[in-house]
mmCIF file of C-alpha atoms in Angstrom:
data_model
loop_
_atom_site.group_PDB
_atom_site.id
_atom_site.type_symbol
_atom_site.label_atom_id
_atom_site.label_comp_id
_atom_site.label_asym_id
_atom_site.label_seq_id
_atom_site.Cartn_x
_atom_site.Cartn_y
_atom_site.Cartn_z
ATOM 1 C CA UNK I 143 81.137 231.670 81.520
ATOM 2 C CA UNK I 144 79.226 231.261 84.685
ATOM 3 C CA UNK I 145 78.867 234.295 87.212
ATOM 4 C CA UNK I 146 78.724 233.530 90.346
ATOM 5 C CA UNK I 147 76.724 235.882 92.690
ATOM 6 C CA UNK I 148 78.687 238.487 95.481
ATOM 7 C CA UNK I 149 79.553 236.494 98.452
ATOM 8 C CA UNK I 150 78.086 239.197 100.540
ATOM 9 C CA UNK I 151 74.834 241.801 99.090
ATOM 10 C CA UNK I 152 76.694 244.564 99.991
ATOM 11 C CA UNK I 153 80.543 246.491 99.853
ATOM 12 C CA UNK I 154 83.030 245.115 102.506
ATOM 13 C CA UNK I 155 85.571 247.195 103.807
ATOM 14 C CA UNK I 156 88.712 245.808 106.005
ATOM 15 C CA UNK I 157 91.063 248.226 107.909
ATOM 16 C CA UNK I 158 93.493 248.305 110.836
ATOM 17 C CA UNK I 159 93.077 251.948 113.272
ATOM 18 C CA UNK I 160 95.293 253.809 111.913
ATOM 19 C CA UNK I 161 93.112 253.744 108.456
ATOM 20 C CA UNK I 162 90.043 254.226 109.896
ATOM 21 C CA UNK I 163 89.460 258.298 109.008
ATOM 22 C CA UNK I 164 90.144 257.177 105.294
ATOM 23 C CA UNK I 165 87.040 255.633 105.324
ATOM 24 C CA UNK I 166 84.900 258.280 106.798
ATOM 25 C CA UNK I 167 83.259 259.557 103.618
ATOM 26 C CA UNK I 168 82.873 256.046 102.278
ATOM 27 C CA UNK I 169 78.991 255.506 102.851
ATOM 28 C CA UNK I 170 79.442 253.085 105.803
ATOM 29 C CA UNK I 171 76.524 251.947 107.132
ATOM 30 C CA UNK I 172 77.565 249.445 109.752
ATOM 31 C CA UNK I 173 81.377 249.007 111.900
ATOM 32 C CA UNK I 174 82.393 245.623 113.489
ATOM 33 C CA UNK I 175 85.032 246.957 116.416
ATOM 34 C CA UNK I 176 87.345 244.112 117.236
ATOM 35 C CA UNK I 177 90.076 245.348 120.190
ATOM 36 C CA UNK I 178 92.345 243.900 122.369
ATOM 37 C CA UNK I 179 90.468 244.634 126.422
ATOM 38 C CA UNK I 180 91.028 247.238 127.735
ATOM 39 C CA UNK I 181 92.441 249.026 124.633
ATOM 40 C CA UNK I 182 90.335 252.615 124.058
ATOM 41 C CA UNK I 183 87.339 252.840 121.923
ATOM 42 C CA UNK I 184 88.826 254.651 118.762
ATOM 43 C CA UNK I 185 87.985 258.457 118.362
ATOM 44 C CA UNK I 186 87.805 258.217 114.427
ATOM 45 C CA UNK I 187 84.333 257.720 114.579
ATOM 46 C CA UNK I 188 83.225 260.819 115.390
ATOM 47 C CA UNK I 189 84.270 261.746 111.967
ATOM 48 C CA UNK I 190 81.524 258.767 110.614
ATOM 49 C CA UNK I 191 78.135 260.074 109.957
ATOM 50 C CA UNK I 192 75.199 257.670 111.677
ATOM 51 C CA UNK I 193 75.947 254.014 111.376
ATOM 52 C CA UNK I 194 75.253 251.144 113.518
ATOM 53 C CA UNK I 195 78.472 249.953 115.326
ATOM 54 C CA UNK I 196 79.400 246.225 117.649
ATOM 55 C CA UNK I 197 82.497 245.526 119.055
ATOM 56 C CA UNK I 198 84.557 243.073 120.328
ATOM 57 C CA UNK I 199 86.692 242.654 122.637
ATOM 58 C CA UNK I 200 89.923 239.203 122.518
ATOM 59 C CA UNK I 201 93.468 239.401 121.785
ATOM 60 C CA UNK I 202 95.261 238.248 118.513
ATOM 61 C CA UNK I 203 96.685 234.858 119.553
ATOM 62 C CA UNK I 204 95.761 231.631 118.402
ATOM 63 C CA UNK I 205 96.684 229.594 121.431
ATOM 64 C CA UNK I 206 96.233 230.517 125.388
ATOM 65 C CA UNK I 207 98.781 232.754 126.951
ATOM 66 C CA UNK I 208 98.741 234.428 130.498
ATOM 67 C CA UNK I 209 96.564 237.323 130.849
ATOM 68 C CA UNK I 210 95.536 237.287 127.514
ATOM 69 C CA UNK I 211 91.707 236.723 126.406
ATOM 70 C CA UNK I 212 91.871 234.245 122.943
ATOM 71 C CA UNK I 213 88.652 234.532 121.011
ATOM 72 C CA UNK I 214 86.025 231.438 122.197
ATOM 73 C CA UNK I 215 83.671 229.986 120.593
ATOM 74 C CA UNK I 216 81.135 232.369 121.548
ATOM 75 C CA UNK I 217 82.738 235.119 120.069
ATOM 76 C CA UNK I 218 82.588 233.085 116.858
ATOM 77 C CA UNK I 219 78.638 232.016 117.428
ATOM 78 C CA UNK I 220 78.387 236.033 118.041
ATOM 79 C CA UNK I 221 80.197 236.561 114.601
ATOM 80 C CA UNK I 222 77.556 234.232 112.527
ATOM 81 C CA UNK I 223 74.630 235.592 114.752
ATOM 82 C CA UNK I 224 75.448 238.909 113.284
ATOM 83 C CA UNK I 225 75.490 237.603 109.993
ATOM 84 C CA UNK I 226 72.354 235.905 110.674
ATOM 85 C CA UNK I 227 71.199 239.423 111.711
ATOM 86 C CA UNK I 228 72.188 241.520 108.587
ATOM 87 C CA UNK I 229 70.203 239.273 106.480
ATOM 88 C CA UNK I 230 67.456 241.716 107.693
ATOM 89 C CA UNK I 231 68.967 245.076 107.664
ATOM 90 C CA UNK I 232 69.546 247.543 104.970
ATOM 91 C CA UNK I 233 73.084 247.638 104.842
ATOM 92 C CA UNK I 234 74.879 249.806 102.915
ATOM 93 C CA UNK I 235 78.359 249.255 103.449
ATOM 94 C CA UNK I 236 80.552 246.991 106.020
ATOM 95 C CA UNK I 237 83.580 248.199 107.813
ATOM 96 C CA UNK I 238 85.408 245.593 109.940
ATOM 97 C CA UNK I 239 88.230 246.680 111.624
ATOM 98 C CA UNK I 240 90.752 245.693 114.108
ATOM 99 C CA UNK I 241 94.295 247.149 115.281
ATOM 100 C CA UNK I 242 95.496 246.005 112.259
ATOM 101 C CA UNK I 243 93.312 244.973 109.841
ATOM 102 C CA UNK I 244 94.753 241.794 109.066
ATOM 103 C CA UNK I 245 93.914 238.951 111.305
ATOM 104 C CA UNK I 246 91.058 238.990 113.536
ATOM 105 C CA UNK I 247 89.215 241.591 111.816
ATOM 106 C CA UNK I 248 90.275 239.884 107.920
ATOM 107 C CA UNK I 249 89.055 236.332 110.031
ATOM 108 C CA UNK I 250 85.687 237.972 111.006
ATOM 109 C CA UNK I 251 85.236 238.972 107.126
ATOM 110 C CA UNK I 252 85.721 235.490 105.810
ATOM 111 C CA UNK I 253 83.299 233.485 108.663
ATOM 112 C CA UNK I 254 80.675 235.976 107.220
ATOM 113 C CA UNK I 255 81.109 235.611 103.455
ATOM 114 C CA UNK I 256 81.195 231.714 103.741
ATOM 115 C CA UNK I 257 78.040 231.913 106.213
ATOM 116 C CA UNK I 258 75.367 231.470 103.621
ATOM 117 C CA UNK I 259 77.621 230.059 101.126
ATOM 118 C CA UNK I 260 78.787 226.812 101.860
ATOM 119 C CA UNK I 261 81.396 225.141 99.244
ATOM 120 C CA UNK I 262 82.593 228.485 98.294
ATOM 121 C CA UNK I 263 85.655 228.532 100.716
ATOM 122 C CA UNK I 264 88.303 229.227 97.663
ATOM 123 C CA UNK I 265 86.362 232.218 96.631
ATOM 124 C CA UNK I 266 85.724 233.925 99.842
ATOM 125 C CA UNK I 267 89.871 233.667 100.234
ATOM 126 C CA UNK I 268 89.932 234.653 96.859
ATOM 127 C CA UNK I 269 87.615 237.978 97.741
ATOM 128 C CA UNK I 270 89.850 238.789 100.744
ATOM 129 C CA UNK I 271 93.218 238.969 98.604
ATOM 130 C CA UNK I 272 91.622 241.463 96.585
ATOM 131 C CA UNK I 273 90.524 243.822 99.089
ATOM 132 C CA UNK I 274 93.142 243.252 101.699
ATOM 133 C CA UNK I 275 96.102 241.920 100.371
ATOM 134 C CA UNK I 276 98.091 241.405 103.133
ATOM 135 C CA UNK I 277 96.212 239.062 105.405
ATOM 136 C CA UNK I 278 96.711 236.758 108.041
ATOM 137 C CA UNK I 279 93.256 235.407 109.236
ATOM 138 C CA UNK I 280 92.568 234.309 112.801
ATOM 139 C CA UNK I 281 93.256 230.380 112.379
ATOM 140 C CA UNK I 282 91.652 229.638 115.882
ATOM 141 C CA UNK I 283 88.659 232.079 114.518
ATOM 142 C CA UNK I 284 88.789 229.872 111.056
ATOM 143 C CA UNK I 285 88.948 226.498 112.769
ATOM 144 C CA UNK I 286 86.239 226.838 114.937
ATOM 145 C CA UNK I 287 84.009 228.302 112.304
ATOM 146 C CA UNK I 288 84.465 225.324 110.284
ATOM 147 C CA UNK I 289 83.482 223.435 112.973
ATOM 148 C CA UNK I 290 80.585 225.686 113.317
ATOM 149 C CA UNK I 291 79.577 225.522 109.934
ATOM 150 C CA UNK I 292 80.624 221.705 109.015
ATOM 151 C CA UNK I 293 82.595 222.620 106.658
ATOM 152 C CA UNK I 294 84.408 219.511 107.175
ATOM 153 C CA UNK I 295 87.974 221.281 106.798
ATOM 154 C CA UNK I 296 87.279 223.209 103.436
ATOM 155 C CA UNK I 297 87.402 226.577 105.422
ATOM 156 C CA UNK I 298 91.219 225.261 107.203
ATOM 157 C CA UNK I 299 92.091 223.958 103.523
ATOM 158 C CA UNK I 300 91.239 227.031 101.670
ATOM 159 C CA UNK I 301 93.011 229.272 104.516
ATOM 160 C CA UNK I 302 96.015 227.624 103.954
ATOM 161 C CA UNK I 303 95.852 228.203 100.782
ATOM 162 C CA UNK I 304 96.000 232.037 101.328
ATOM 163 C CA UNK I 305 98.660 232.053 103.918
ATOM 164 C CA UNK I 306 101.045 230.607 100.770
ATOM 165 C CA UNK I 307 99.437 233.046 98.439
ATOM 166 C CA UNK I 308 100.296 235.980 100.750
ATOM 167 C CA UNK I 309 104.082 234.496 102.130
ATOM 168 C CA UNK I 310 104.716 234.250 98.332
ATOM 169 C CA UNK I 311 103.538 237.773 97.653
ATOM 170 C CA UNK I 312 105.066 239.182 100.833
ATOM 171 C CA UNK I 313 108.013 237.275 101.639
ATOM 172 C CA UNK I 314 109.607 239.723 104.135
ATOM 173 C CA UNK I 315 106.799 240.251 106.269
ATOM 174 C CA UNK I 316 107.178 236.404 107.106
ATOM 175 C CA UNK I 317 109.921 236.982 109.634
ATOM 176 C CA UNK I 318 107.493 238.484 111.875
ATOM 177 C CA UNK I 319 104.653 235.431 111.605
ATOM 178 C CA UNK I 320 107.642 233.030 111.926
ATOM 179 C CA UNK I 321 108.731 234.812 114.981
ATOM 180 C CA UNK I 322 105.522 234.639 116.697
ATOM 181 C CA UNK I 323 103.349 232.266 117.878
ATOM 182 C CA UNK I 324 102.078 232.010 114.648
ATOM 183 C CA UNK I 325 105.063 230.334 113.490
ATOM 184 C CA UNK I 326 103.479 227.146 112.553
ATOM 185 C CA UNK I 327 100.659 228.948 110.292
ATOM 186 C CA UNK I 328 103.661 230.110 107.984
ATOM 187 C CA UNK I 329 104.560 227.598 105.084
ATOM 188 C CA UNK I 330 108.062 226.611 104.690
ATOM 189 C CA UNK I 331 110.388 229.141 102.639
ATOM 190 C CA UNK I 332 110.843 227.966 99.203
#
């Protein structure tokens, strides 16, 4: 049997808000923020001993809308530059969080597992469905990371591939994807 090593040296932790105290005790050394503008910087952390914190700041959509801020590919080059980045720190433990912990914050976790692992696409999806088992990556976050990386569409493909693995699982919380501009990230009932 081959053993393949971690996709990232250290423990990854993915929440929305409301789960952030939860995680207070749980050794977290570093916090990706990502919040729609103008929302209010979270009070939980007060509760978190010393850690080193970023944030964000786009909307969840996936295609332009009127007075809302879509994440750019900046915000994506500012995603692997941090990755870049914690190649040289001593981190101890990850938290990435959003509002809800399941699309832009779930999308930020997979650009930096596949980072410095190129071909292993499936596995990074694979990762993600075990710690955060309903999730809905950021496809404009995905797409232009694959770009980024020249992944040549393996990154789209294996996204895909977890958006059926997750409507399959969680067939009623499809209404609401179908319902939203997402719509056309949601595979056909079967």
């Amino acid at each position: 049997m081959t053993i393949r090593p971690p996709l990232l040296p250290f423990p990854l932790t993915i929440c929305g808000i409301d789960e952030l105290p939860a995680h207070a005790g749980a050794g977290i050394s570093h916090v990706l923020t990502i919040l729609d503008p103008g929302w209010p910087d979270p009070e939980h952390f007060a509760l978190y001993p010393p850690h080193r914190r970023t944030i964000w700041r786009f909307h969840d959509i996936v295609n332009p809308q009127e007075g809302q801020t879509h994440a750019t590919a900046r915000d994506v080059e500012a995603i692997l530059d941090y990755g870049a980045g914690l190649k040289d720190e001593a981190v101890e433990h990850l938290l990435i969080h959003c509002h809800m912990g399941i699309s832009r914050s779930t999308a930020t976790a997979i650009i930096l597992m596949v980072q410095h692992n190129p071909g292993r696409e499936a596995d990074a999806f694979t990762h993600l469905a075990a710690i955060r088992p309903f999730s809905w990556p950021n496809s404009r976050m995905v797409g232009m990371a694959d770009e980024m990386l020249d992944r040549r569409g393996a990154l789209i493909e294996a996204m895909r591939g977890h958006h059926h693995g997750v409507a399959r699982i969680h067939p009623d919380k499809m209404h609401y994807l179908r319902s939203s501009e997402r719509a056309a990230e949601v595979p056909p009932e079967e």
